[in-house]
Amino acid sequence: DKICTLTGHSSYVFTLAYSPDGCVLASGSGDKTVIIWDAKNRSYDKIRTLTGHSNSVLALAYSPDGCVLASGSGDKTVIIWDA
């Protein structure tokens, strides 16, 4: 069964990544942003929006310990964020 629909990006969503503990979901979009969602208890409230890329966010990956999130973009950069 469907749990919820997340809205907040203004363009296509290209990539998703759950943190290793499953408590956070990150989404990357053609709007050049990463949105961090609270996945605890399936609430999926928006925690914050990360900006810094100048093109679509195409890839996301959490470190195994969940301390950092890497985002890869069509702007040919990877940004490492505090998770």
PDB file of C-alpha atoms in Angstrom:
ATOM      1  CA  ASP A   1       0.000   0.000   0.000  1.00  0.00           C
ATOM      2  CA  LYS A   2       1.084   3.562  -0.698  1.00  0.00           C
ATOM      3  CA  ILE A   3       2.470   5.335   2.367  1.00  0.00           C
ATOM      4  CA  CYS A   4       2.750   8.912   1.092  1.00  0.00           C
ATOM      5  CA  THR A   5       3.757  11.168  -1.790  1.00  0.00           C
ATOM      6  CA  LEU A   6       6.616  13.585  -1.194  1.00  0.00           C
ATOM      7  CA  THR A   7       6.463  16.975  -2.869  1.00  0.00           C
ATOM      8  CA  GLY A   8       8.992  19.767  -2.747  1.00  0.00           C
ATOM      9  CA  HIS A   9      11.125  19.588  -5.868  1.00  0.00           C
ATOM     10  CA  SER A  10      10.296  21.826  -8.818  1.00  0.00           C
ATOM     11  CA  SER A  11      11.692  19.426 -11.431  1.00  0.00           C
ATOM     12  CA  TYR A  12      12.187  15.716 -12.057  1.00  0.00           C
ATOM     13  CA  VAL A  13      13.574  13.567  -9.246  1.00  0.00           C
ATOM     14  CA  PHE A  14      16.552  11.615 -10.606  1.00  0.00           C
ATOM     15  CA  THR A  15      18.003   9.886  -7.553  1.00  0.00           C
ATOM     16  CA  LEU A  16      17.167   8.705  -4.038  1.00  0.00           C
ATOM     17  CA  ALA A  17      19.247   7.370  -1.142  1.00  0.00           C
ATOM     18  CA  TYR A  18      18.314   6.139   2.311  1.00  0.00           C
ATOM     19  CA  SER A  19      20.787   6.672   5.137  1.00  0.00           C
ATOM     20  CA  PRO A  20      22.314   3.420   6.455  1.00  0.00           C
ATOM     21  CA  ASP A  21      20.038   3.483   9.517  1.00  0.00           C
ATOM     22  CA  GLY A  22      16.961   4.076   7.330  1.00  0.00           C
ATOM     23  CA  CYS A  23      15.948   7.186   9.277  1.00  0.00           C
ATOM     24  CA  VAL A  24      16.625   9.711   6.508  1.00  0.00           C
ATOM     25  CA  LEU A  25      15.825   9.779   2.786  1.00  0.00           C
ATOM     26  CA  ALA A  26      17.658  12.091   0.380  1.00  0.00           C
ATOM     27  CA  SER A  27      16.248  13.019  -3.034  1.00  0.00           C
ATOM     28  CA  GLY A  28      18.130  14.716  -5.859  1.00  0.00           C
ATOM     29  CA  SER A  29      16.447  16.631  -8.647  1.00  0.00           C
ATOM     30  CA  GLY A  30      16.699  18.550 -11.872  1.00  0.00           C
ATOM     31  CA  ASP A  31      16.011  21.660  -9.792  1.00  0.00           C
ATOM     32  CA  LYS A  32      19.685  21.411  -8.652  1.00  0.00           C
ATOM     33  CA  THR A  33      18.762  20.625  -5.038  1.00  0.00           C
ATOM     34  CA  VAL A  34      18.908  17.754  -2.594  1.00  0.00           C
ATOM     35  CA  ILE A  35      16.031  17.470  -0.149  1.00  0.00           C
ATOM     36  CA  ILE A  36      16.532  15.613   3.118  1.00  0.00           C
ATOM     37  CA  TRP A  37      13.388  13.892   4.435  1.00  0.00           C
ATOM     38  CA  ASP A  38      12.711  12.464   7.899  1.00  0.00           C
ATOM     39  CA  ALA A  39      11.911   8.785   7.325  1.00  0.00           C
ATOM     40  CA  LYS A  40      11.546   7.928  11.018  1.00  0.00           C
ATOM     41  CA  ASN A  41       8.119   6.542  11.798  1.00  0.00           C
ATOM     42  CA  ARG A  42       7.270   7.096   8.113  1.00  0.00           C
ATOM     43  CA  SER A  43       6.604  10.803   8.719  1.00  0.00           C
ATOM     44  CA  TYR A  44       8.699  11.969   5.735  1.00  0.00           C
ATOM     45  CA  ASP A  45       8.718  15.608   6.855  1.00  0.00           C
ATOM     46  CA  LYS A  46      11.189  17.814   4.992  1.00  0.00           C
ATOM     47  CA  ILE A  47      14.250  18.408   7.187  1.00  0.00           C
ATOM     48  CA  ARG A  48      16.250  20.711   4.902  1.00  0.00           C
ATOM     49  CA  THR A  49      17.135  21.574   1.324  1.00  0.00           C
ATOM     50  CA  LEU A  50      20.765  21.482   0.199  1.00  0.00           C
ATOM     51  CA  THR A  51      21.817  23.890  -2.529  1.00  0.00           C
ATOM     52  CA  GLY A  52      25.163  24.273  -4.247  1.00  0.00           C
ATOM     53  CA  HIS A  53      24.990  22.517  -7.596  1.00  0.00           C
ATOM     54  CA  SER A  54      24.554  24.458 -10.840  1.00  0.00           C
ATOM     55  CA  ASN A  55      22.967  21.565 -12.747  1.00  0.00           C
ATOM     56  CA  SER A  56      20.736  18.552 -12.052  1.00  0.00           C
ATOM     57  CA  VAL A  57      21.595  16.275  -9.130  1.00  0.00           C
ATOM     58  CA  LEU A  58      21.996  12.834 -10.692  1.00  0.00           C
ATOM     59  CA  ALA A  59      23.519  10.678  -7.945  1.00  0.00           C
ATOM     60  CA  LEU A  60      23.424  10.399  -4.149  1.00  0.00           C
ATOM     61  CA  ALA A  61      25.300   8.125  -1.750  1.00  0.00           C
ATOM     62  CA  TYR A  62      25.615   8.026   2.018  1.00  0.00           C
ATOM     63  CA  SER A  63      28.857   6.918   3.631  1.00  0.00           C
ATOM     64  CA  PRO A  64      28.588   3.534   5.355  1.00  0.00           C
ATOM     65  CA  ASP A  65      28.528   5.224   8.772  1.00  0.00           C
ATOM     66  CA  GLY A  66      25.867   7.726   7.613  1.00  0.00           C
ATOM     67  CA  CYS A  67      27.953  10.742   8.618  1.00  0.00           C
ATOM     68  CA  VAL A  68      28.264  12.247   5.140  1.00  0.00           C
ATOM     69  CA  LEU A  69      26.204  12.373   1.950  1.00  0.00           C
ATOM     70  CA  ALA A  70      27.784  12.737  -1.496  1.00  0.00           C
ATOM     71  CA  SER A  71      25.851  14.288  -4.371  1.00  0.00           C
ATOM     72  CA  GLY A  72      26.924  14.111  -8.008  1.00  0.00           C
ATOM     73  CA  SER A  73      25.658  16.560 -10.589  1.00  0.00           C
ATOM     74  CA  GLY A  74      25.522  17.344 -14.279  1.00  0.00           C
ATOM     75  CA  ASP A  75      27.700  20.338 -13.387  1.00  0.00           C
ATOM     76  CA  LYS A  76      30.603  17.844 -13.208  1.00  0.00           C
ATOM     77  CA  THR A  77      31.039  18.200  -9.432  1.00  0.00           C
ATOM     78  CA  VAL A  78      30.567  16.050  -6.374  1.00  0.00           C
ATOM     79  CA  ILE A  79      29.644  17.821  -3.147  1.00  0.00           C
ATOM     80  CA  ILE A  80      30.234  16.136   0.211  1.00  0.00           C
ATOM     81  CA  TRP A  81      27.679  17.214   2.827  1.00  0.00           C
ATOM     82  CA  ASP A  82      27.469  16.736   6.578  1.00  0.00           C
ATOM     83  CA  ALA A  83      24.630  14.294   7.045  1.00  0.00           C
TER      84      ALA A  83
END
